[in-house]
Amino acid sequence: WVPQIVTTPDGGAWVFFTAQIRGQDGNTNRRLFASRFDPELRVWLPARAMGSNATQFGATAAVDSQGVVHLVFSNRAGDSSEAWSQLVYQQFVNDSWTDPVPVAPHLDAGHQMLASLTIDEHDGLHVVWRDQRFVTPEARAMLATNADLLSSDLVEGEWTEPAQINIRQAPDINPGWPHLVADGDRLVVVWSIYRGSTAEEMKSAVRVEWSSRPLDASSGWSAPQTLYEREGGDAGGRLIDLASDPRGGVVVVYGLFNRGQNDLMLQRLDVGKNAWTESVMIARGDFGYLPIVTIAGDGTIYAVFNNGRNRDVDIGGLIADPSGKSPG
């Protein structure tokens, strides 16, 4: 799982990562750890384990204007097949972490995972994740990927009733890897669609979809639309990232991998628009995997990514102009 890092108004930062402690008796469970960068000492403080004593993964975090750190992750009580991963929420306030509380508990939720948390300009929290409450018990037990995408908002300290985002078209068509951002008075989410029932079939997404919803939930999520479809090779999953522009609008960066080459593409969704701009190729080569995109106050687009594959990997990066039309 890719580590998550957030910065705080005091010049500090937090990093969240899943790791195993290696001891003489072997490795421990996969625990979620948190470490803080102290802006006065200018060092990373020792990491501490979060959640239960079992398995945690899929951390996603946000920081509000008061410097409160909000954290959502999947917490699994045990390693047996009967142990489901539950989505939980914590916050770091007054120099301590609150106890983890469930976000959307349900007897049929199954594995809750792949959460994406965002915060709006009013410090409102919103989260999307994958959940199995709407599939059959047989499908739930067969694969964790047999699931749907749900969303919830934190209102007056309570998470709202989950709302379904995707539309299930067939039992073997499932969503995954959602990315959520706040864009002014709306939320925008993109996710990957997989088809099949085996790991090999679901190695790559068949397409990427998106939807939006008013920030105040005065209406529900719009009908999912296709952002792009795969035409051979690999797409979706961890080959995509989404960021909001401080000036308004949203930028998506994604890789299209085919025949040993990865095309890194960029598209914008401008303020008030319901259609993305035409895709622009900003880089091409054996790189662009696991892209992360962020946007400066003047709209300048920064993307960093894995350069190379397997164990021969370093980090690459590029800068694109605010229009998103330059190759960088």
Tab-separated table of C-alpha atoms in Angstrom:
chain	number	residue	atom	x	y	z
A	1	TRP	CA	0.000	0.000	0.000
A	2	VAL	CA	1.319	3.397	-0.979
A	3	PRO	CA	2.179	5.577	2.065
A	4	GLN	CA	0.037	8.656	2.641
A	5	ILE	CA	1.466	12.018	3.688
A	6	VAL	CA	-0.283	15.230	4.749
A	7	THR	CA	1.092	18.581	5.865
A	8	THR	CA	-0.112	20.700	8.794
A	9	PRO	CA	-0.431	24.519	9.128
A	10	ASP	CA	2.468	24.674	11.615
A	11	GLY	CA	4.961	23.430	9.013
A	12	GLY	CA	4.782	19.836	10.211
A	13	ALA	CA	3.555	16.697	8.500
A	14	TRP	CA	2.233	13.192	9.105
A	15	VAL	CA	2.983	10.005	7.200
A	16	PHE	CA	0.890	6.836	7.400
A	17	PHE	CA	2.181	3.483	6.181
A	18	THR	CA	1.488	-0.224	6.616
A	19	ALA	CA	4.458	-2.357	7.688
A	20	GLN	CA	5.447	-5.557	9.475
A	21	ILE	CA	7.844	-5.637	12.412
A	22	ARG	CA	10.501	-8.286	11.786
A	23	GLY	CA	11.537	-10.201	14.909
A	24	GLN	CA	13.307	-13.413	15.851
A	25	ASP	CA	10.023	-15.296	15.637
A	26	GLY	CA	9.120	-13.906	12.222
A	27	ASN	CA	7.067	-10.982	11.039
A	28	THR	CA	4.146	-9.470	12.911
A	29	ASN	CA	0.778	-8.621	11.379
A	30	ARG	CA	0.553	-5.812	8.847
A	31	ARG	CA	0.008	-2.815	11.112
A	32	LEU	CA	-0.728	0.779	10.223
A	33	PHE	CA	1.899	3.164	11.592
A	34	ALA	CA	1.867	6.954	11.916
A	35	SER	CA	4.881	9.224	12.222
A	36	ARG	CA	4.916	13.002	12.665
A	37	PHE	CA	7.468	15.459	11.335
A	38	ASP	CA	8.168	17.897	14.187
A	39	PRO	CA	8.649	21.367	12.619
A	40	GLU	CA	10.617	22.679	15.620
A	41	LEU	CA	12.998	19.734	15.996
A	42	ARG	CA	12.981	19.166	12.202
A	43	VAL	CA	12.958	15.386	12.621
A	44	TRP	CA	10.489	12.565	12.074
A	45	LEU	CA	9.333	11.251	15.453
A	46	PRO	CA	9.178	7.480	16.127
A	47	ALA	CA	6.242	5.814	14.390
A	48	ARG	CA	3.414	4.391	16.476
A	49	ALA	CA	0.950	1.647	15.572
A	50	MET	CA	-2.689	2.554	14.991
A	51	GLY	CA	-5.908	0.570	15.259
A	52	SER	CA	-6.203	-2.938	16.704
A	53	ASN	CA	-3.521	-5.600	17.130
A	54	ALA	CA	-4.380	-7.261	13.834
A	55	THR	CA	-4.180	-5.835	10.310
A	56	GLN	CA	-4.674	-2.287	9.042
A	57	PHE	CA	-4.218	-0.897	5.542
A	58	GLY	CA	-5.469	1.653	3.037
A	59	ALA	CA	-4.895	4.834	5.059
A	60	THR	CA	-6.275	8.113	3.714
A	61	ALA	CA	-5.918	11.411	5.568
A	62	ALA	CA	-6.789	15.115	5.472
A	63	VAL	CA	-5.983	18.178	7.604
A	64	ASP	CA	-8.483	20.946	8.360
A	65	SER	CA	-7.825	24.666	8.761
A	66	GLN	CA	-7.348	24.271	12.519
A	67	GLY	CA	-4.595	21.697	12.035
A	68	VAL	CA	-6.706	18.698	13.117
A	69	VAL	CA	-5.567	15.544	11.300
A	70	HIS	CA	-8.376	13.255	10.115
A	71	LEU	CA	-7.602	9.628	9.297
A	72	VAL	CA	-9.660	6.808	7.762
A	73	PHE	CA	-8.373	3.273	7.178
A	74	SER	CA	-9.409	-0.372	6.968
A	75	ASN	CA	-9.069	-2.271	10.235
A	76	ARG	CA	-9.231	-6.062	10.259
A	77	ALA	CA	-9.735	-7.767	13.617
A	78	GLY	CA	-8.027	-11.020	12.596
A	79	ASP	CA	-6.534	-12.983	9.714
A	80	SER	CA	-9.210	-15.670	9.400
A	81	SER	CA	-11.559	-15.764	6.414
A	82	GLU	CA	-14.389	-14.704	8.740
A	83	ALA	CA	-12.613	-11.476	9.741
A	84	TRP	CA	-13.856	-8.549	7.664
A	85	SER	CA	-11.974	-5.290	7.247
A	86	GLN	CA	-14.013	-2.440	8.746
A	87	LEU	CA	-13.642	1.211	7.839
A	88	VAL	CA	-12.725	3.300	10.915
A	89	TYR	CA	-12.075	6.981	11.618
A	90	GLN	CA	-9.678	8.735	13.990
A	91	GLN	CA	-8.471	12.294	14.474
A	92	PHE	CA	-5.377	13.831	16.017
A	93	VAL	CA	-6.467	16.747	18.174
A	94	ASN	CA	-5.003	18.293	21.338
A	95	ASP	CA	-1.784	16.282	20.839
A	96	SER	CA	-3.430	12.843	20.939
A	97	TRP	CA	-5.291	10.412	18.726
A	98	THR	CA	-8.940	9.697	19.431
A	99	ASP	CA	-10.122	6.087	19.580
A	100	PRO	CA	-11.050	4.570	16.202
A	101	VAL	CA	-14.793	4.551	15.485
A	102	PRO	CA	-16.596	2.758	12.632
A	103	VAL	CA	-17.597	4.939	9.692
A	104	ALA	CA	-20.457	2.855	8.286
A	105	PRO	CA	-20.971	-0.411	10.197
A	106	HIS	CA	-23.352	-2.946	8.667
A	107	LEU	CA	-23.828	-6.682	9.189
A	108	ASP	CA	-23.449	-7.319	5.443
A	109	ALA	CA	-20.727	-4.745	4.723
A	110	GLY	CA	-18.107	-7.450	4.194
A	111	HIS	CA	-14.704	-6.025	3.348
A	112	GLN	CA	-14.682	-2.225	3.542
A	113	MET	CA	-11.573	-0.955	1.811
A	114	LEU	CA	-9.962	1.403	-0.752
A	115	ALA	CA	-11.136	4.521	1.092
A	116	SER	CA	-10.496	8.039	-0.250
A	117	LEU	CA	-10.975	10.963	2.144
A	118	THR	CA	-11.225	14.625	1.172
A	119	ILE	CA	-11.919	17.894	2.967
A	120	ASP	CA	-13.767	20.878	1.504
A	121	GLU	CA	-13.076	24.602	1.983
A	122	HIS	CA	-15.521	24.662	4.905
A	123	ASP	CA	-13.624	21.880	6.729
A	124	GLY	CA	-16.313	19.346	5.839
A	125	LEU	CA	-15.148	15.719	5.592
A	126	HIS	CA	-16.239	13.331	2.857
A	127	VAL	CA	-15.178	9.739	2.198
A	128	VAL	CA	-15.784	7.097	-0.465
A	129	TRP	CA	-14.893	3.403	-0.200
A	130	ARG	CA	-15.654	-0.070	-1.512
A	131	ASP	CA	-18.311	-2.028	0.389
A	132	GLN	CA	-20.118	-5.364	-0.048
A	133	ARG	CA	-23.477	-4.787	1.641
A	134	PHE	CA	-25.427	-4.763	-1.631
A	135	VAL	CA	-24.077	-8.016	-3.113
A	136	THR	CA	-25.271	-11.548	-2.375
A	137	PRO	CA	-23.750	-13.523	0.522
A	138	GLU	CA	-22.231	-15.931	-2.006
A	139	ALA	CA	-20.574	-13.131	-3.983
A	140	ARG	CA	-19.399	-11.476	-0.760
A	141	ALA	CA	-17.677	-14.639	0.412
A	142	MET	CA	-16.183	-15.420	-3.008
A	143	LEU	CA	-14.186	-12.230	-3.675
A	144	ALA	CA	-13.595	-8.940	-1.875
A	145	THR	CA	-13.836	-7.260	-5.289
A	146	ASN	CA	-17.529	-8.138	-5.554
A	147	ALA	CA	-18.621	-4.814	-4.134
A	148	ASP	CA	-19.937	-1.306	-4.737
A	149	LEU	CA	-18.734	2.234	-4.053
A	150	LEU	CA	-20.369	4.130	-1.187
A	151	SER	CA	-19.947	7.634	0.201
A	152	SER	CA	-20.569	9.333	3.533
A	153	ASP	CA	-20.125	12.821	5.036
A	154	LEU	CA	-19.180	13.790	8.584
A	155	VAL	CA	-21.961	16.068	9.827
A	156	GLU	CA	-21.961	17.347	13.426
A	157	GLY	CA	-19.659	14.537	14.495
A	158	GLU	CA	-21.684	11.723	12.884
A	159	TRP	CA	-21.173	9.943	9.572
A	160	THR	CA	-24.243	10.139	7.341
A	161	GLU	CA	-26.089	7.128	5.911
A	162	PRO	CA	-23.952	5.713	3.077
A	163	ALA	CA	-25.030	6.483	-0.481
A	164	GLN	CA	-24.205	4.239	-3.425
A	165	ILE	CA	-22.202	5.878	-6.238
A	166	ASN	CA	-21.788	3.272	-8.969
A	167	ILE	CA	-24.506	1.465	-10.925
A	168	ARG	CA	-24.120	-2.311	-10.944
A	169	GLN	CA	-24.551	-3.540	-14.513
A	170	ALA	CA	-23.683	-7.220	-14.060
A	171	PRO	CA	-22.447	-9.510	-11.245
A	172	ASP	CA	-18.921	-9.676	-12.693
A	173	ILE	CA	-18.507	-5.913	-13.245
A	174	ASN	CA	-17.102	-4.228	-10.151
A	175	PRO	CA	-15.624	-0.846	-9.196
A	176	GLY	CA	-12.339	-0.223	-7.394
A	177	TRP	CA	-9.667	2.328	-6.460
A	178	PRO	CA	-11.831	5.467	-6.086
A	179	HIS	CA	-10.280	8.948	-5.875
A	180	LEU	CA	-12.340	11.735	-4.298
A	181	VAL	CA	-11.744	15.509	-4.282
A	182	ALA	CA	-13.768	18.590	-3.347
A	183	ASP	CA	-14.133	21.194	-6.090
A	184	GLY	CA	-15.809	24.313	-4.748
A	185	ASP	CA	-19.471	23.471	-4.159
A	186	ARG	CA	-19.249	19.916	-5.508
A	187	LEU	CA	-17.504	16.595	-4.975
A	188	VAL	CA	-15.868	14.731	-7.864
A	189	VAL	CA	-14.899	11.057	-7.794
A	190	VAL	CA	-13.212	8.813	-10.373
A	191	TRP	CA	-12.892	5.036	-10.124
A	192	SER	CA	-11.849	2.001	-12.144
A	193	ILE	CA	-14.210	-0.659	-13.475
A	194	TYR	CA	-13.068	-4.286	-13.566
A	195	ARG	CA	-14.711	-7.258	-15.245
A	196	GLY	CA	-14.175	-10.914	-14.337
A	197	SER	CA	-13.898	-13.233	-11.378
A	198	THR	CA	-10.189	-14.138	-11.327
A	199	ALA	CA	-7.061	-12.201	-10.439
A	200	GLU	CA	-5.749	-12.483	-14.007
A	201	GLU	CA	-8.991	-11.165	-15.493
A	202	MET	CA	-8.999	-8.226	-13.093
A	203	LYS	CA	-5.342	-7.313	-13.583
A	204	SER	CA	-6.402	-4.221	-15.488
A	205	ALA	CA	-9.520	-2.077	-15.538
A	206	VAL	CA	-11.707	-2.110	-18.623
A	207	ARG	CA	-12.548	1.576	-18.156
A	208	VAL	CA	-12.490	4.486	-15.724
A	209	GLU	CA	-15.733	6.204	-14.680
A	210	TRP	CA	-16.552	9.407	-12.808
A	211	SER	CA	-19.415	11.142	-11.047
A	212	SER	CA	-20.129	14.351	-9.127
A	213	ARG	CA	-22.451	15.496	-6.356
A	214	PRO	CA	-23.316	18.819	-4.701
A	215	LEU	CA	-21.257	19.445	-1.591
A	216	ASP	CA	-24.371	19.823	0.551
A	217	ALA	CA	-25.874	16.553	-0.776
A	218	SER	CA	-28.979	18.447	-1.902
A	219	SER	CA	-29.099	15.905	-4.709
A	220	GLY	CA	-27.453	12.520	-5.144
A	221	TRP	CA	-24.505	11.403	-7.219
A	222	SER	CA	-24.858	11.963	-10.945
A	223	ALA	CA	-25.164	8.947	-13.213
A	224	PRO	CA	-21.673	7.491	-13.774
A	225	GLN	CA	-19.983	8.533	-16.999
A	226	THR	CA	-16.983	7.025	-18.758
A	227	LEU	CA	-13.782	9.050	-18.510
A	228	TYR	CA	-11.804	6.710	-20.755
A	229	GLU	CA	-11.814	3.084	-21.906
A	230	ARG	CA	-8.885	0.712	-22.147
A	231	GLU	CA	-7.770	-0.225	-25.625
A	232	GLY	CA	-5.328	-3.023	-24.909
A	233	GLY	CA	-2.669	-3.091	-22.193
A	234	ASP	CA	-3.233	-1.944	-18.613
A	235	ALA	CA	-5.260	0.974	-17.279
A	236	GLY	CA	-6.969	2.199	-14.123
A	237	GLY	CA	-6.213	0.949	-10.635
A	238	ARG	CA	-2.995	2.477	-9.310
A	239	LEU	CA	-2.201	4.103	-12.638
A	240	ILE	CA	-4.333	7.161	-11.855
A	241	ASP	CA	-4.558	10.135	-9.484
A	242	LEU	CA	-6.885	13.091	-9.051
A	243	ALA	CA	-6.366	16.597	-7.603
A	244	SER	CA	-8.422	19.756	-7.173
A	245	ASP	CA	-7.171	23.085	-8.513
A	246	PRO	CA	-7.117	25.818	-5.803
A	247	ARG	CA	-8.477	28.212	-8.427
A	248	GLY	CA	-11.341	25.796	-9.169
A	249	GLY	CA	-11.632	22.701	-11.306
A	250	VAL	CA	-10.124	19.224	-11.174
A	251	VAL	CA	-7.153	17.537	-12.868
A	252	VAL	CA	-6.731	13.814	-13.481
A	253	VAL	CA	-3.433	12.173	-14.484
A	254	TYR	CA	-3.359	8.542	-15.593
A	255	GLY	CA	-1.129	6.038	-17.311
A	256	LEU	CA	-2.027	3.871	-20.316
A	257	PHE	CA	0.461	1.007	-20.385
A	258	ASN	CA	0.818	-1.067	-23.557
A	259	ARG	CA	3.680	-3.085	-25.096
A	260	GLY	CA	6.329	-1.925	-22.668
A	261	GLN	CA	5.448	1.742	-22.925
A	262	ASN	CA	3.390	3.956	-20.647
A	263	ASP	CA	1.615	7.055	-21.931
A	264	LEU	CA	0.987	9.524	-19.108
A	265	MET	CA	-2.211	11.436	-19.884
A	266	LEU	CA	-3.815	14.542	-18.357
A	267	GLN	CA	-7.368	15.874	-18.457
A	268	ARG	CA	-9.121	18.820	-16.758
A	269	LEU	CA	-12.671	19.245	-15.504
A	270	ASP	CA	-13.166	22.986	-15.341
A	271	VAL	CA	-15.361	24.887	-12.879
A	272	GLY	CA	-19.055	24.286	-13.469
A	273	LYS	CA	-18.394	21.948	-16.393
A	274	ASN	CA	-19.762	18.430	-16.741
A	275	ALA	CA	-17.363	17.335	-19.483
A	276	TRP	CA	-13.610	16.813	-19.291
A	277	THR	CA	-11.183	18.430	-21.710
A	278	GLU	CA	-9.565	16.340	-24.403
A	279	SER	CA	-6.757	14.147	-23.074
A	280	VAL	CA	-3.195	15.434	-23.475
A	281	MET	CA	-0.133	13.169	-23.383
A	282	ILE	CA	2.354	14.787	-21.007
A	283	ALA	CA	4.998	12.033	-20.999
A	284	ARG	CA	5.796	8.731	-22.699
A	285	GLY	CA	8.234	5.969	-21.803
A	286	ASP	CA	8.929	3.219	-19.296
A	287	PHE	CA	7.661	5.327	-16.407
A	288	GLY	CA	4.529	7.003	-15.112
A	289	TYR	CA	3.410	4.244	-12.738
A	290	LEU	CA	1.699	5.151	-9.440
A	291	PRO	CA	1.369	8.817	-10.403
A	292	ILE	CA	0.678	11.438	-7.751
A	293	VAL	CA	-0.586	14.851	-8.874
A	294	THR	CA	-0.886	18.097	-6.918
A	295	ILE	CA	-1.634	21.657	-7.993
A	296	ALA	CA	-0.057	24.898	-6.742
A	297	GLY	CA	-1.988	28.055	-5.911
A	298	ASP	CA	-1.332	29.511	-9.370
A	299	GLY	CA	-2.592	26.356	-11.063
A	300	THR	CA	0.797	24.860	-11.951
A	301	ILE	CA	0.436	21.072	-12.137
A	302	TYR	CA	3.070	18.833	-10.538
A	303	ALA	CA	3.192	15.074	-11.142
A	304	VAL	CA	5.639	12.546	-9.697
A	305	PHE	CA	5.723	8.839	-10.500
A	306	ASN	CA	7.706	5.624	-10.557
A	307	ASN	CA	10.354	5.571	-13.278
A	308	GLY	CA	11.102	1.991	-14.317
A	309	ARG	CA	9.605	-1.260	-13.053
A	310	ASN	CA	10.094	-4.151	-10.662
A	311	ARG	CA	13.201	-3.560	-8.488
A	312	ASP	CA	14.894	-1.159	-10.890
A	313	VAL	CA	12.862	1.929	-9.993
A	314	ASP	CA	13.584	5.546	-9.213
A	315	ILE	CA	11.290	8.577	-9.011
A	316	GLY	CA	10.517	10.877	-11.907
A	317	GLY	CA	8.525	14.073	-12.103
A	318	LEU	CA	7.303	16.810	-14.391
A	319	ILE	CA	5.588	20.174	-14.332
A	320	ALA	CA	2.674	21.102	-16.584
A	321	ASP	CA	1.244	24.582	-17.073
A	322	PRO	CA	-2.154	25.437	-15.533
A	323	SER	CA	-3.965	24.813	-18.812
A	324	GLY	CA	-2.792	21.203	-18.745
A	325	LYS	CA	-1.930	21.416	-22.435
A	326	SER	CA	1.866	21.435	-22.247
A	327	PRO	CA	3.839	18.184	-22.362
A	328	GLY	CA	5.883	19.143	-19.274
